[in-house]
Coordinates of C-alpha atoms in Angstrom, one line a residue:
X1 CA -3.6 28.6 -17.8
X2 CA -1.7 28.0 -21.1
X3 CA -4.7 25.8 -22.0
X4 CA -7.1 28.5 -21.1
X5 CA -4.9 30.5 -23.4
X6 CA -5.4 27.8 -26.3
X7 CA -9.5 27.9 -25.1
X8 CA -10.0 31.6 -25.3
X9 CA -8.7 31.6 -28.9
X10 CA -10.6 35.0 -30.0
X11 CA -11.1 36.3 -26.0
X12 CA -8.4 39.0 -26.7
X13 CA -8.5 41.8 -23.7
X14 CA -11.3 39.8 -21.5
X15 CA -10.0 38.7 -17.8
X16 CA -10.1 34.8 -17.1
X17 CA -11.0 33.0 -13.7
X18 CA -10.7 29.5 -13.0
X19 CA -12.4 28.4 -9.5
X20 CA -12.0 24.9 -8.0
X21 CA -14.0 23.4 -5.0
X22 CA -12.4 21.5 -2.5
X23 CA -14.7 18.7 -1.2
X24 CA -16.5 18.8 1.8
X25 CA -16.5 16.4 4.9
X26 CA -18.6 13.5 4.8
X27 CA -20.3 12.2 7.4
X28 CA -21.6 8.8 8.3
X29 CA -23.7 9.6 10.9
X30 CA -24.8 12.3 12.8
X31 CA -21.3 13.9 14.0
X32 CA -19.1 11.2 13.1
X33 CA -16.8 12.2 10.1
X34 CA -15.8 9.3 7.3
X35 CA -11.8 10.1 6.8
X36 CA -11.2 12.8 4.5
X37 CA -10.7 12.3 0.8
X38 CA -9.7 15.6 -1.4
X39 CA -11.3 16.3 -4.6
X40 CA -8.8 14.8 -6.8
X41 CA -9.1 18.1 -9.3
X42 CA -8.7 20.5 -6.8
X43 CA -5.6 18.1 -5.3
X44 CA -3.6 18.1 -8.3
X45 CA -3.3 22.1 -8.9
X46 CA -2.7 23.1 -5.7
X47 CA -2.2 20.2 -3.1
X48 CA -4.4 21.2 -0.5
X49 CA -5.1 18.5 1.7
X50 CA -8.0 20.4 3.6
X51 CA -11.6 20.7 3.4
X52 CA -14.1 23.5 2.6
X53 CA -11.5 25.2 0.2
X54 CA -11.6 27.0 -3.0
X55 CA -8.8 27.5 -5.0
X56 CA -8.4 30.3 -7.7
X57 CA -6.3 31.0 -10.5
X58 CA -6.6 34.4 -11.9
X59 CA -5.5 36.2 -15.2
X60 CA -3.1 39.2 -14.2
X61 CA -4.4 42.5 -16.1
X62 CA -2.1 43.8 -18.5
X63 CA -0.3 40.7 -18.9
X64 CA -0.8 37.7 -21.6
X65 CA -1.7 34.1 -20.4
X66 CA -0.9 32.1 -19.2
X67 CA 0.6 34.7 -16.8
X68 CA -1.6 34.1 -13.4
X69 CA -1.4 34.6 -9.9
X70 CA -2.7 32.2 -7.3
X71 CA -5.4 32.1 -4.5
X72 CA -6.9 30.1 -1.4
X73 CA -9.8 30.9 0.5
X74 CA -9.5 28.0 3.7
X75 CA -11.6 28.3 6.8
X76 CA -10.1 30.2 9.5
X77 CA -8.2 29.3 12.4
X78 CA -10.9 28.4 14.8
X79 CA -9.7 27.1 18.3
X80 CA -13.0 25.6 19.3
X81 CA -13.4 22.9 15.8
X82 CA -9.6 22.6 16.2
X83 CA -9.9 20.5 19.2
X84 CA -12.3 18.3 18.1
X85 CA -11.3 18.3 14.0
X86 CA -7.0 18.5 14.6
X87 CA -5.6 22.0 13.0
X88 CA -6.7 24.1 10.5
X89 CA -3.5 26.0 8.3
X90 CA -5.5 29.1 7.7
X91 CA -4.1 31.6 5.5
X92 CA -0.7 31.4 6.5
X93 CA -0.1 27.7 6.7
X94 CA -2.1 27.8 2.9
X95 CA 0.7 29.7 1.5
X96 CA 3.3 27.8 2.9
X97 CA 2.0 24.4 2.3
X98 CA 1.0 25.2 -1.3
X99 CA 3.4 28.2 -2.5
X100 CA 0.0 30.4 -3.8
X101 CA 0.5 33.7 -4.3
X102 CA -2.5 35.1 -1.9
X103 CA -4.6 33.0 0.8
X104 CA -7.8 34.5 2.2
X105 CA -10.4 33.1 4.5
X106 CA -13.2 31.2 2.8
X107 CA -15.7 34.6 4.0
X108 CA -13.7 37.0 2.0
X109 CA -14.4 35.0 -1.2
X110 CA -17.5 36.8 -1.8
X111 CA -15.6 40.2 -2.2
X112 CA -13.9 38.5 -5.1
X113 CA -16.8 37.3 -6.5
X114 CA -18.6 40.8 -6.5
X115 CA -15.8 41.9 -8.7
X116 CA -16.8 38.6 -11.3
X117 CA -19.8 39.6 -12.4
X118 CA -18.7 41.8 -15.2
X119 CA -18.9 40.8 -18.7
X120 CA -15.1 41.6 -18.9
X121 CA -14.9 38.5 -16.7
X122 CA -14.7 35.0 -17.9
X123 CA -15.2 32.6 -15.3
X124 CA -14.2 29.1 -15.7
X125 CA -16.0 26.6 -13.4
X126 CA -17.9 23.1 -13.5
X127 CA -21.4 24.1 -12.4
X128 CA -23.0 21.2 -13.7
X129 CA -21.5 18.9 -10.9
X130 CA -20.6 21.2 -7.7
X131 CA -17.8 19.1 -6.0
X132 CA -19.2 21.1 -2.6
X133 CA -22.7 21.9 -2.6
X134 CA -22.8 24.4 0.2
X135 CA -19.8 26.2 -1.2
X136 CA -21.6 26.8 -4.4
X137 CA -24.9 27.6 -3.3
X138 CA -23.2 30.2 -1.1
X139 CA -21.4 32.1 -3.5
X140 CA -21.0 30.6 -7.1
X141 CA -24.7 29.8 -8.3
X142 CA -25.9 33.5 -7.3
X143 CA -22.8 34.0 -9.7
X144 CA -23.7 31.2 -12.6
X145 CA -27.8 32.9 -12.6
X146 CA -25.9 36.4 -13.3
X147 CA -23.7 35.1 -15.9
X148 CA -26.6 33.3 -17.8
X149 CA -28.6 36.5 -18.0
X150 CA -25.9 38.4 -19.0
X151 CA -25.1 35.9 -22.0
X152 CA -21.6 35.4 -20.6
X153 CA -21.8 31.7 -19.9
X154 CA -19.5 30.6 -16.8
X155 CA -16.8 27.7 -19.2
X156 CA -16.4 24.4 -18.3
X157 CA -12.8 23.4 -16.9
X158 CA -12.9 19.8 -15.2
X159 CA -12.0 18.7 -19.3
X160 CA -8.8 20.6 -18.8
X161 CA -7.7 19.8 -15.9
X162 CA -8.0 16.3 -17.3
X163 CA -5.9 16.7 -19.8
X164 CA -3.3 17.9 -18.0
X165 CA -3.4 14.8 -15.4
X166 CA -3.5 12.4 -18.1
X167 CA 0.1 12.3 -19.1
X168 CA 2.4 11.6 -15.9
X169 CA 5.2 13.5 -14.6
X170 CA 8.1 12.1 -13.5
X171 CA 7.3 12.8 -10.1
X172 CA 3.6 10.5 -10.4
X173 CA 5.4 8.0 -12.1
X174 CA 7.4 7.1 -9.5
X175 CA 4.5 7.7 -6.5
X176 CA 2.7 5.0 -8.9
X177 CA 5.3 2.6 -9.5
X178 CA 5.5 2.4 -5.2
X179 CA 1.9 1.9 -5.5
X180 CA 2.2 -0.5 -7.8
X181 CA 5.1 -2.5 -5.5
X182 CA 3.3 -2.0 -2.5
X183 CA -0.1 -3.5 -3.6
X184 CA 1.8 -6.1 -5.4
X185 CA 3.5 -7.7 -2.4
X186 CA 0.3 -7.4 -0.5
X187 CA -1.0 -9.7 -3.2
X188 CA 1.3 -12.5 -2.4
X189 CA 0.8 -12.2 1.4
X190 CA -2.4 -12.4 0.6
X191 CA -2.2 -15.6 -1.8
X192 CA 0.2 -17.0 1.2
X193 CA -1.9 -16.6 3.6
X194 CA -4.7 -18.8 1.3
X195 CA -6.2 -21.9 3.0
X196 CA -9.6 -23.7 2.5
X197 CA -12.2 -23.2 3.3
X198 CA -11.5 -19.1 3.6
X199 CA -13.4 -16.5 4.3
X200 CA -13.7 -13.5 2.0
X201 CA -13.6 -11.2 4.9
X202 CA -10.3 -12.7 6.3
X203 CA -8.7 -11.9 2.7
X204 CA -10.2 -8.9 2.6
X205 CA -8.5 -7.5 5.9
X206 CA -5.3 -9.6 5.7
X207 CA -4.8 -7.6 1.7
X208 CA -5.9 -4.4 3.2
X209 CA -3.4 -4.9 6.2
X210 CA -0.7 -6.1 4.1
X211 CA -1.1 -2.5 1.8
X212 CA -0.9 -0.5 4.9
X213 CA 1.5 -2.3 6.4
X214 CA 4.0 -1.3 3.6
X215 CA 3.4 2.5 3.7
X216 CA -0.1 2.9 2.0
X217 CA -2.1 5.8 3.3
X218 CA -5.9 3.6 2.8
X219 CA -7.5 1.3 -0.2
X220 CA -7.8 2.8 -3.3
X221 CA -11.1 1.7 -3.6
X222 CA -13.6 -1.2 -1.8
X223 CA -11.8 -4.3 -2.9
X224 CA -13.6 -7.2 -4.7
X225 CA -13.6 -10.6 -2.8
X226 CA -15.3 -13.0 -4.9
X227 CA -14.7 -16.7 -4.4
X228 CA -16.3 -19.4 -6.5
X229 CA -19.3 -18.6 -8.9
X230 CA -19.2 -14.6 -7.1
X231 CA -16.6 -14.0 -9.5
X232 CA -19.1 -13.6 -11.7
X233 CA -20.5 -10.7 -10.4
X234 CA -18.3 -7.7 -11.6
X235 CA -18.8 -5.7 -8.7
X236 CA -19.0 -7.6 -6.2
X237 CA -18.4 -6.2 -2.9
X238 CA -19.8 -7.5 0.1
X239 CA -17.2 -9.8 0.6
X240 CA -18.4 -12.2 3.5
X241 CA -18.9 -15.4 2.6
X242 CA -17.3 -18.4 2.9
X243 CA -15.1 -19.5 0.1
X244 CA -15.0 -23.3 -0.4
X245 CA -12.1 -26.2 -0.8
X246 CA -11.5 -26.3 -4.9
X247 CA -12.9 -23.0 -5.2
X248 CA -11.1 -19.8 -6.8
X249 CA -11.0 -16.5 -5.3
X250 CA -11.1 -13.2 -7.8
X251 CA -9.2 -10.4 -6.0
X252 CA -9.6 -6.6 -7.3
X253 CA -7.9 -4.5 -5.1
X254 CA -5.8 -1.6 -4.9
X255 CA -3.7 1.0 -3.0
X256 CA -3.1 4.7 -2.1
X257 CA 0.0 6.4 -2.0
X258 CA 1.1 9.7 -1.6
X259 CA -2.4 10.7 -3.9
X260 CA -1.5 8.1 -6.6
X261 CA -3.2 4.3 -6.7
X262 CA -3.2 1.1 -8.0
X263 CA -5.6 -1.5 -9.3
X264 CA -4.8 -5.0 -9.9
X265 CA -6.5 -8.3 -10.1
X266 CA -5.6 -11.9 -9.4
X267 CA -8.0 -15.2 -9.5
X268 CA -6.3 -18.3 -7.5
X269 CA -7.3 -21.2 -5.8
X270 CA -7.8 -21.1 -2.1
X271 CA -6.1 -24.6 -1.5
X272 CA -3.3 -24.0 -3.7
X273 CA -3.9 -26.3 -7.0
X274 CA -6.0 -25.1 -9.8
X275 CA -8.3 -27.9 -11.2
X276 CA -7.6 -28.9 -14.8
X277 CA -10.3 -26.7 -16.0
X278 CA -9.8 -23.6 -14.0
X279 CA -6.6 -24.0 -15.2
X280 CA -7.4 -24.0 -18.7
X281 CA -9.6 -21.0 -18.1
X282 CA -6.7 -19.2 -16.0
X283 CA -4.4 -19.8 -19.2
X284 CA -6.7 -18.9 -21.5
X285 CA -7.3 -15.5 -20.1
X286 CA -3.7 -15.2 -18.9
X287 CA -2.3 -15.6 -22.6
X288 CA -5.0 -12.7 -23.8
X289 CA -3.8 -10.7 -21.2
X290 CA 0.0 -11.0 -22.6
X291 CA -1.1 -10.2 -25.7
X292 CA -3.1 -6.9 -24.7
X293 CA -0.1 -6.0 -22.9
X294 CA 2.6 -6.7 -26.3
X295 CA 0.2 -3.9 -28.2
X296 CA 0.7 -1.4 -25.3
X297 CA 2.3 1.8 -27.1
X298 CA 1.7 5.4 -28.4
X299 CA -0.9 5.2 -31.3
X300 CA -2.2 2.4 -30.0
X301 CA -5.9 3.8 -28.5
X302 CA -7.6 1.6 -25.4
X303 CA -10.3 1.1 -28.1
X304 CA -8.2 -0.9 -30.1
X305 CA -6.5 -3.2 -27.3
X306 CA -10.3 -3.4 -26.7
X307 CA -11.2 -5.1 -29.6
X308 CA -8.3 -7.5 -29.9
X309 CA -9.4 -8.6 -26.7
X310 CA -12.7 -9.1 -27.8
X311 CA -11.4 -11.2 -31.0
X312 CA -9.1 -13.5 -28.7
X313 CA -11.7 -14.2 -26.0
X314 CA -14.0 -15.7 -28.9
X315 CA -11.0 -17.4 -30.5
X316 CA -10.4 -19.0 -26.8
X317 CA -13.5 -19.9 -25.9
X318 CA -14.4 -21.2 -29.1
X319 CA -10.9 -24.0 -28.7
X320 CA -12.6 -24.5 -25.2
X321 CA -16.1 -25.4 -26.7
X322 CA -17.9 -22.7 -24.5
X323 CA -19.0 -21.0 -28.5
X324 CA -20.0 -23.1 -31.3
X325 CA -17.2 -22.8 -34.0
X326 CA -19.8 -22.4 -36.6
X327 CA -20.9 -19.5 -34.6
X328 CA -21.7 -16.4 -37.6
X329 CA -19.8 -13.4 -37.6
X330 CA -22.9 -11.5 -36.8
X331 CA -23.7 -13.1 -33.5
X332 CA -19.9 -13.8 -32.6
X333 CA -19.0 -10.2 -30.9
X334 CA -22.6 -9.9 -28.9
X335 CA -21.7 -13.8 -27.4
X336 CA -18.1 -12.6 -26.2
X337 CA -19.4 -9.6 -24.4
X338 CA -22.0 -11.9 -22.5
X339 CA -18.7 -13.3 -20.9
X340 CA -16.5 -10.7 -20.9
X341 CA -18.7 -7.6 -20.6
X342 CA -16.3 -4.8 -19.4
X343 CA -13.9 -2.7 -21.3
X344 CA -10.2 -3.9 -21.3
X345 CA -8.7 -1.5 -19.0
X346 CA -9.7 2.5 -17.9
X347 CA -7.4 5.3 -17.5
X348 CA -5.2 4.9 -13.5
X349 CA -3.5 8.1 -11.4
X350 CA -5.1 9.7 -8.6
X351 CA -8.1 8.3 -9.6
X352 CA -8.9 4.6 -9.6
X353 CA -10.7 5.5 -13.0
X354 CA -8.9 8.4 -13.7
X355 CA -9.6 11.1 -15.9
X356 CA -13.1 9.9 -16.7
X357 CA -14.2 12.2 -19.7
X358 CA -11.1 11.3 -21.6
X359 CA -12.2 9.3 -24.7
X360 CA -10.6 5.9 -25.1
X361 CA -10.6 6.3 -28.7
X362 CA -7.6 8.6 -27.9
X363 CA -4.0 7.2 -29.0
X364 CA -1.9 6.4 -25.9
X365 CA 0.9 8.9 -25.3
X366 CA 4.5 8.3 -23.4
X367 CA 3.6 9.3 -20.0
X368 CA -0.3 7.8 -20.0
X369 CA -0.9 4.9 -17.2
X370 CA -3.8 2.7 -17.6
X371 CA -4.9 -0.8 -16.6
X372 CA -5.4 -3.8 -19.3
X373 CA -7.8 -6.3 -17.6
X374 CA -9.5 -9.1 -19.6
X375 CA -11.9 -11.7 -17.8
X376 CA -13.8 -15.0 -19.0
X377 CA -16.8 -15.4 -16.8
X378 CA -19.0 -18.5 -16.9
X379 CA -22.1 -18.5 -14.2
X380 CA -22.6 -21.1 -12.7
X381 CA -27.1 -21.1 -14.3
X382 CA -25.1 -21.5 -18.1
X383 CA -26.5 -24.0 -19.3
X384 CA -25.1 -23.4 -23.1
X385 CA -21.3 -23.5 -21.3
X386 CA -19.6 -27.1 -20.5
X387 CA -20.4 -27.8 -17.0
X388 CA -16.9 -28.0 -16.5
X389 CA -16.1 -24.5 -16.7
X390 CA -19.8 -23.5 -15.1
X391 CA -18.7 -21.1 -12.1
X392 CA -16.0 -20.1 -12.7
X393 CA -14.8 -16.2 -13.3
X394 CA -10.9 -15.3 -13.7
X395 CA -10.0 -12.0 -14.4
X396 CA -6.2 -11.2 -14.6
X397 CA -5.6 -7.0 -14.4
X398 CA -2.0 -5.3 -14.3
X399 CA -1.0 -1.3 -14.5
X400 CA 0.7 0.1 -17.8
X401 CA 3.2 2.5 -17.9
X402 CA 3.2 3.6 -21.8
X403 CA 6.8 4.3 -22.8
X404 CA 8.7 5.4 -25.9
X405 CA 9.3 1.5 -26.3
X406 CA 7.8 -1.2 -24.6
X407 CA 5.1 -0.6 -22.3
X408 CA 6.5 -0.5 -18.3
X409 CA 4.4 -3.2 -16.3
X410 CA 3.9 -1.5 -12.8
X411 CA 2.7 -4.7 -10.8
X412 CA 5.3 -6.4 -12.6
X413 CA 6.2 -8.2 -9.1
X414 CA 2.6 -9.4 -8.9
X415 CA 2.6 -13.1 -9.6
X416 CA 0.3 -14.3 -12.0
X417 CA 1.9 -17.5 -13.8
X418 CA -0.3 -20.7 -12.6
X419 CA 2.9 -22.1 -11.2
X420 CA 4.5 -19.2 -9.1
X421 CA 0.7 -18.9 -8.1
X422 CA 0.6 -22.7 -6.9
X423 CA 4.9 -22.3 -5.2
X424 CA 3.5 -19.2 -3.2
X425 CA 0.0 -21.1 -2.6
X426 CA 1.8 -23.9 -1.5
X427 CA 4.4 -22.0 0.7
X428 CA 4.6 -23.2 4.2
X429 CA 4.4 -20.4 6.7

């Protein structure tokens, strides 16, 4: 509310409202529900776990902001459901989970909204993406058609809410560093448990066990498998074939813990050697990644680590012959993106990419996560790359803590050096 306060700059004497949507359950078919998955937004003010849920926070009358009182409106307590969907908390169990002030059932919100309409009212609410559709339809476009004729426009608040996850609390520091451990080890199980030939899908589960196996509550996202020239293929994620002797694997995978995840990457071979030239590949992209990592600090934007890494994946594939050295300036940036063409790293916290709508362009602040993930890919059809390197993807992706000093490497434990890669490769079981 104390950003509302900075928003309504000029508002004096008007009443403010913010309303978030919980999600609602999916379903994968007919009656059979995927696991639930709160709206992260929604999560982080009130820590609501449950769905069909709206959460309000309300402007007290006669009192400045960011003075507020909170409210739930949860389904009710409904014995029949129960048996088949596990408990509900109703209104009681909402308070005491969550600490809000007041907890209704989800019917009574349409007394509140009656009392919204007002142009003493600002409401503060993302209509242009409805988190639950039925929730909205039922009571809060009726609400967003009023407020348009009446000039009072219903203000946009996902941007706010944003800003307020993007700088880490103690608190989701340390829930990330555990995700950052957790996911890390599974890594090297994973690598240990490498053999050739390999299935993807055997790497797959044994990476996903591994996580949950340690305390992770599910993936943070669907992993990428990718062995061989599927590397090249950024988002790859069918992850079912057969990964071949000599062949590397690209792994992009990530956990869930207590809300907060992580996202890391690792390319190694299957049978435990690197060839000479994935190797040099491996090393080139691993020494870019070190210096992405060095320039990790507040003032520093994502934007900038972004272009360094643009300037040191020419420089490196130029000493590898994959770009003419007489290449021109003009043409030198639009040849690195065709093999590297992702950003260097995204925003991380309860959100794989995190507060989306957050420029990158912004300079990184003590308490800001984020990933830095720079990758050389080489299809296998390039004819203009040595054929030595043809196939071959490697993408090396670590978590960053920014600090006062140096920047905090959260997947620190995750090996990455070509030789602890080849001793734990190479371990015998």
């Amino acid at each position: 509310m104390a950003l509302i306060q900075k928003e309504a700059n000029g508002w004096d004497g008007l009443d403010h409202t913010v309303i978030l949507l919980s999600n609602p359950t999916y379903y994968m078919s007919n009656d059979i529900p995927y696991v639930f998955h709160q709206d992260t937004n929604f999560l982080y003010l009130c820590g609501f776990q449950e769905p069909d849920s709206i959460l309000v926070l309300q402007s007290i009358p006669g009192k400045a902001l960011p003075s507020h009182k909170s409210m739930l409106f949860v389904p009710r307590r409904d014995p029949s459901r129960e048996l088949w969907d596990g408990p509900r908390s109703g209104t009681d169990g909402a308070i005491a989970l969550t600490g809000v002030d007041e907890a209704y059932t989800i019917e009574e919100f349409r007394h509140l909204v009656a009392k919204l309409k007002g142009e003493s009212n600002i409401v503060w609410y993302d209509l242009a993406k409805p988190v639950h559709a039925e929730l909205h339809s039922d009571y809060l476009q009726p609400l967003t058609e009023i407020k348009a004729r009446n000039k009072n426009h219903i203000q946009h608040i996902r941007h706010l809410v944003q800003n307020l996850r993007l700088i880490k609390s103690p608190a989701e520091i340390e829930r990330m560093k555990i995700a950052g451990r957790v996911t890390a080890e599974a890594f090297t199980e994973t690598m240990f448990a490498s053999k050739s030939p390999v299935d993807e899908a055997f790497l797959y589960a044994k990476f996903e066990f591994e996580c949950r196996a340690r305390g992770a509550d599910i993936l943070a996202y669907p992993p990428v498998v990718a062995g061989g020239n599927r590397s090249n293929t950024l988002h790859y994620v069918k992850n079912n074939q057969l990964i071949k002797d000599g062949e590397l694997v690209l792994l992009d995978g990530g956990c869930e813990s207590a809300c907060y995840v992580s996202d890391i990457t690792r390319t190694w071979p299957v049978n435990g050697r690197f060839t000479k030239p994935q190797a040099e590949l491996y090393q080139a992209v691993l020494d870019i990644q070190k210096s992405c990592l060095s320039l990790c600090s507040p003032g520093i934007s994502l934007e900038n680590v972004y272009s360094l890494m643009l300037s040191l994946i020419g420089q490196k594939l130029k000493d590898l012959g994959v770009l003419k050295s007489s290449i021109t300036e003009s043409h030198f940036f639009k040849a690195v993106r065709k093999y590297c063409p992702h950003h260097v790293g995204h925003y991380l916290g309860m959100d794989v990419h995190d507060t989306p709508d957050i420029s990158r362009s912004l300079p990184l602040q003590p308490g800001m996560v984020i990933t830095i993930e720079p990758g050389i890919y080489i299809p296998e059809d390039d004819m203009g790359a040595p054929e030595r390197f043809r196939g071959i993807g490697v993408r090396i992706e670590d978590d960053v803590l920014i600090t006062e000093g140096a920047p905090l490497i959260l997947s620190a434990d995750c090996p990455k050096e070509i030789y602890d890669i080849e001793q734990i490769c190479g371990r015998k079981s």
